[in-house]
Short mmCIF file of C-alpha atoms in Angstrom, two decimals:
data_model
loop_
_atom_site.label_atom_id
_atom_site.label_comp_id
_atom_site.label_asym_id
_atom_site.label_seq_id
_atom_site.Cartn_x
_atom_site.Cartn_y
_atom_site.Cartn_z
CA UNK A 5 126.46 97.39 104.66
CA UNK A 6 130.04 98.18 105.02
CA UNK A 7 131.89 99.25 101.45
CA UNK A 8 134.69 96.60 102.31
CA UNK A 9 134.80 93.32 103.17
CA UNK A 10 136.50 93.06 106.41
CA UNK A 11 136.67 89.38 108.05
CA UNK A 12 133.80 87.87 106.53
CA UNK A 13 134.11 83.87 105.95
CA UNK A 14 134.15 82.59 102.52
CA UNK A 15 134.97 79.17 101.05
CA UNK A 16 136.87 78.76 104.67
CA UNK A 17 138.57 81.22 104.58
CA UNK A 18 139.06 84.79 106.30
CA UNK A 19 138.67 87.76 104.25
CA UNK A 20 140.53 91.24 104.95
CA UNK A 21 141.49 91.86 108.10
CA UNK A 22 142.94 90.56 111.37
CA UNK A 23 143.72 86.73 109.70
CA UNK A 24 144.80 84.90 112.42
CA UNK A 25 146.55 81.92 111.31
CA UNK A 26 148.20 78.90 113.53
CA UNK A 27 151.00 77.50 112.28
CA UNK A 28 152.89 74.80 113.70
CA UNK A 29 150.33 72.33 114.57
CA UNK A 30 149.61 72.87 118.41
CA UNK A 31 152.09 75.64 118.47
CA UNK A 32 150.69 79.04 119.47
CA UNK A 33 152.72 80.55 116.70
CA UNK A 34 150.29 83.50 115.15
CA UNK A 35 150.27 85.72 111.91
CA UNK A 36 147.94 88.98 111.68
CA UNK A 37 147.13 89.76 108.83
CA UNK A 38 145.91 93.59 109.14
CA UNK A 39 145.24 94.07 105.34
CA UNK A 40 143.18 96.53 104.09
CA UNK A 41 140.48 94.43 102.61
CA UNK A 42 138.98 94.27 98.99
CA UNK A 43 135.71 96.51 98.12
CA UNK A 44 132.84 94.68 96.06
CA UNK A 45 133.83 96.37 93.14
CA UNK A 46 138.16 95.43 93.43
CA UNK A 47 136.26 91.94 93.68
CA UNK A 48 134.25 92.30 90.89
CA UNK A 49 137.35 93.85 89.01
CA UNK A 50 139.16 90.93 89.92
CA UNK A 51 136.97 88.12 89.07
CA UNK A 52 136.00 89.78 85.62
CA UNK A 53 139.96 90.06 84.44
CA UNK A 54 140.72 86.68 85.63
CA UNK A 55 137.34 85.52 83.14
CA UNK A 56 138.87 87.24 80.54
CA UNK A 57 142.43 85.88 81.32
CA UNK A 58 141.34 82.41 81.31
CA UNK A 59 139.03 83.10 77.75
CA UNK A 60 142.61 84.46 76.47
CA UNK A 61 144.40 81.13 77.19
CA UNK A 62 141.40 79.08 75.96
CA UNK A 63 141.85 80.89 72.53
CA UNK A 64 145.34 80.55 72.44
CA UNK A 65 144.92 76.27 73.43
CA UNK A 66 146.48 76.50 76.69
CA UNK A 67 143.95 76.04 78.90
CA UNK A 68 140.44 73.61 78.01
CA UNK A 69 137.28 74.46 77.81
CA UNK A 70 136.57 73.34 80.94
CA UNK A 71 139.65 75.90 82.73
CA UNK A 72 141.72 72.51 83.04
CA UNK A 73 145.21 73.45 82.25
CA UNK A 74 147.00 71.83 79.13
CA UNK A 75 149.87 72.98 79.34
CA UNK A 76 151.00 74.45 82.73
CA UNK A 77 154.39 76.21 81.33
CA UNK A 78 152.68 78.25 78.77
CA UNK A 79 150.00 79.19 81.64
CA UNK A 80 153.28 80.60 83.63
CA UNK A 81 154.73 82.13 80.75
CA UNK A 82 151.51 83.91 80.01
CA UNK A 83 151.57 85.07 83.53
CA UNK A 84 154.79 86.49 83.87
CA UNK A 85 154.96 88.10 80.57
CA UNK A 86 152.28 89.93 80.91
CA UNK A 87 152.49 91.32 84.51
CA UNK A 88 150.09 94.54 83.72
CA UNK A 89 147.54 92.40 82.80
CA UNK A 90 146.34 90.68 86.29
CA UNK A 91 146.55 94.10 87.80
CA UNK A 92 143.26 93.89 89.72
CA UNK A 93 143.49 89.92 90.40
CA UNK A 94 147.31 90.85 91.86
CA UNK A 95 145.47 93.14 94.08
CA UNK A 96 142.53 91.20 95.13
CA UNK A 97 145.42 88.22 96.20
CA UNK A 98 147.12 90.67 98.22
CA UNK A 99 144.13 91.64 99.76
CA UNK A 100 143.33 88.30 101.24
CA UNK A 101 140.30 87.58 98.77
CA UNK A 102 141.90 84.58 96.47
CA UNK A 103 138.87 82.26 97.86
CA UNK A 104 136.36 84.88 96.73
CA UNK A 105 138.24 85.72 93.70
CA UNK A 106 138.59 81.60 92.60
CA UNK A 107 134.92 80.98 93.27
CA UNK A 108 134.02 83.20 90.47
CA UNK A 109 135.81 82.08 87.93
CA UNK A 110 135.93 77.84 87.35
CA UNK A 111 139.02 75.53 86.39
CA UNK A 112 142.16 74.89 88.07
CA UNK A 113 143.89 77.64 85.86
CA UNK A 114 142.37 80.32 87.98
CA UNK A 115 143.68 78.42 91.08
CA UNK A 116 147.46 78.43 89.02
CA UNK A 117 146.86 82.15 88.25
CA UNK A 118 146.27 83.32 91.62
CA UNK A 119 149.25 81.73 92.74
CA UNK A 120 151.69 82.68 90.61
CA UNK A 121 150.22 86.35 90.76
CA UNK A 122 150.22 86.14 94.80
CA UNK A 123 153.98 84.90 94.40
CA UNK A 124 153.13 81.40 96.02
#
């Protein structure tokens, strides 16, 4: 087995390399996306400091129990005030492994967090 994961489907979506995206409807408008792919462990790493991330914001009474967000402009504040802290999820995003990264981790905070980390 390969160390990364290069174009493997997950959750719909493409992982790692060679994306190839149509935009436009029945345009033949295409992106490649010739990223370098995330290992197991950069997954792992990923999925792991999101957990605690989210735990963090439960404690704190931003997020529910549940990962439902509460209150959506402390969730961004949180984010963007502590840039070092998503390190590996910011990676993981670039990588093209947000699907992977938000089926490990429940709630639609993760889904807010990888977002605003991957600058959508």
């Amino acid at each position: 087995m390969s160390d990364y994961v290069f174009g493997d489907k997950f959750g719909g979506d493409k992982i790692g390399r060679d994306k190839n995206v149509q935009t436009g409807g029945s345009g033949n408008t295409w992106r490649i996306d010739n990223s370098q792919g995330v290992s197991p462990a950069e997954l792992d790493a990923a999925v792991d400091e999101l957990q605690a991330f989210v735990a963090q914001l439960i404690r704190e009474g931003v997020v529910a129990a549940d990962g439902s967000v509460t209150d959506p402009g402390a969730v961004v504040t949180a984010v963007r005030s502590r840039p070092g802290r998503l390190r590996a999820v910011s990676r993981a995003v670039a990588g093209g492994a947000t699907e992977a990264v938000l089926a490990g981790v429940r709630g639609g905070v993760a889904a807010l967090v990888a977002a605003l980390v991957g600058g959508t």
